[in-house]
């Protein structure tokens, strides 16, 4: 798989029936290794190890319903009250992060109404904060540490 703009870590990769799998510690199972999954596992590792996001408050492949359609958020981060705090959307490294990607994640947010949206293709990473009271969205310079998320929310 392609090197990413994320810290290296030793992923657990195996081969079964001619297909490659990677272990997902959040789902506690092996999943098919696709370029998008490669990004997801590296990004989750980055969040938990570098940004101190508690593993217990992250979930992959979270089902939501939007306009009577079932969708899945790639990763959702929760606060200590188990309320959704962040939605993360991953793309393969070959897929550019465009406005269309942000429109996709914004549609998912109609259901969850989180404070933060993150998008990564493993090479580029973006985070924006939504201020519902002011109806604004501001892009952050970097992915915030988990403890910073709570402080920013409590200050509003």
mmCIF file of C-alpha atoms in Angstrom, residues 71-131:
data_model
loop_
_atom_site.group_PDB
_atom_site.id
_atom_site.type_symbol
_atom_site.label_atom_id
_atom_site.label_comp_id
_atom_site.label_asym_id
_atom_site.label_seq_id
_atom_site.Cartn_x
_atom_site.Cartn_y
_atom_site.Cartn_z
ATOM 1 C CA UNK A 71 -25.783 5.419 5.137
ATOM 2 C CA UNK A 72 -22.597 4.688 7.055
ATOM 3 C CA UNK A 73 -20.211 7.232 8.520
ATOM 4 C CA UNK A 74 -16.625 6.026 8.191
ATOM 5 C CA UNK A 75 -15.741 6.979 11.785
ATOM 6 C CA UNK A 76 -17.642 8.791 14.521
ATOM 7 C CA UNK A 77 -15.986 10.217 17.618
ATOM 8 C CA UNK A 78 -18.134 10.589 20.729
ATOM 9 C CA UNK A 79 -17.833 12.757 23.820
ATOM 10 C CA UNK A 80 -17.807 11.327 27.330
ATOM 11 C CA UNK A 81 -21.648 11.348 27.330
ATOM 12 C CA UNK A 82 -21.621 9.160 24.176
ATOM 13 C CA UNK A 83 -22.992 12.006 22.069
ATOM 14 C CA UNK A 84 -21.554 12.280 18.539
ATOM 15 C CA UNK A 85 -18.812 14.894 18.424
ATOM 16 C CA UNK A 86 -16.935 14.322 15.131
ATOM 17 C CA UNK A 87 -17.695 12.625 11.810
ATOM 18 C CA UNK A 88 -14.688 11.507 9.780
ATOM 19 C CA UNK A 89 -14.799 10.650 6.087
ATOM 20 C CA UNK A 90 -11.938 8.789 4.411
ATOM 21 C CA UNK A 91 -11.017 8.552 0.774
ATOM 22 C CA UNK A 92 -8.326 6.541 -0.963
ATOM 23 C CA UNK A 93 -5.052 8.435 -1.524
ATOM 24 C CA UNK A 94 -5.851 8.576 -5.248
ATOM 25 C CA UNK A 95 -9.102 10.468 -4.542
ATOM 26 C CA UNK A 96 -8.626 14.214 -4.131
ATOM 27 C CA UNK A 97 -10.324 15.941 -1.210
ATOM 28 C CA UNK A 98 -12.789 18.237 -2.953
ATOM 29 C CA UNK A 99 -15.846 20.278 -2.078
ATOM 30 C CA UNK A 100 -17.936 17.282 -3.116
ATOM 31 C CA UNK A 101 -16.378 15.216 -0.293
ATOM 32 C CA UNK A 102 -17.311 17.916 2.210
ATOM 33 C CA UNK A 103 -20.845 18.022 0.819
ATOM 34 C CA UNK A 104 -21.082 14.256 1.389
ATOM 35 C CA UNK A 105 -19.997 14.480 5.021
ATOM 36 C CA UNK A 106 -22.225 17.536 5.569
ATOM 37 C CA UNK A 107 -25.239 15.461 4.432
ATOM 38 C CA UNK A 108 -24.335 12.820 7.019
ATOM 39 C CA UNK A 109 -24.237 15.568 9.595
ATOM 40 C CA UNK A 110 -27.911 16.375 9.075
ATOM 41 C CA UNK A 111 -28.565 13.251 11.157
ATOM 42 C CA UNK A 112 -25.868 13.622 13.819
ATOM 43 C CA UNK A 113 -25.320 17.407 14.151
ATOM 44 C CA UNK A 114 -21.725 17.141 15.324
ATOM 45 C CA UNK A 115 -19.399 20.036 16.114
ATOM 46 C CA UNK A 116 -16.542 18.833 13.890
ATOM 47 C CA UNK A 117 -16.130 17.302 10.447
ATOM 48 C CA UNK A 118 -12.840 15.720 9.350
ATOM 49 C CA UNK A 119 -11.807 14.456 5.935
ATOM 50 C CA UNK A 120 -8.627 12.610 4.976
ATOM 51 C CA UNK A 121 -7.282 10.791 1.958
ATOM 52 C CA UNK A 122 -4.145 9.890 3.905
ATOM 53 C CA UNK A 123 -2.168 12.627 2.189
ATOM 54 C CA UNK A 124 -4.302 15.648 3.034
ATOM 55 C CA UNK A 125 -6.314 16.063 6.241
ATOM 56 C CA UNK A 126 -8.919 18.706 6.976
ATOM 57 C CA UNK A 127 -11.006 19.573 10.007
ATOM 58 C CA UNK A 128 -13.756 22.134 10.255
ATOM 59 C CA UNK A 129 -15.758 23.284 13.233
ATOM 60 C CA UNK A 130 -19.425 24.095 12.900
ATOM 61 C CA UNK A 131 -20.934 26.884 14.948
#
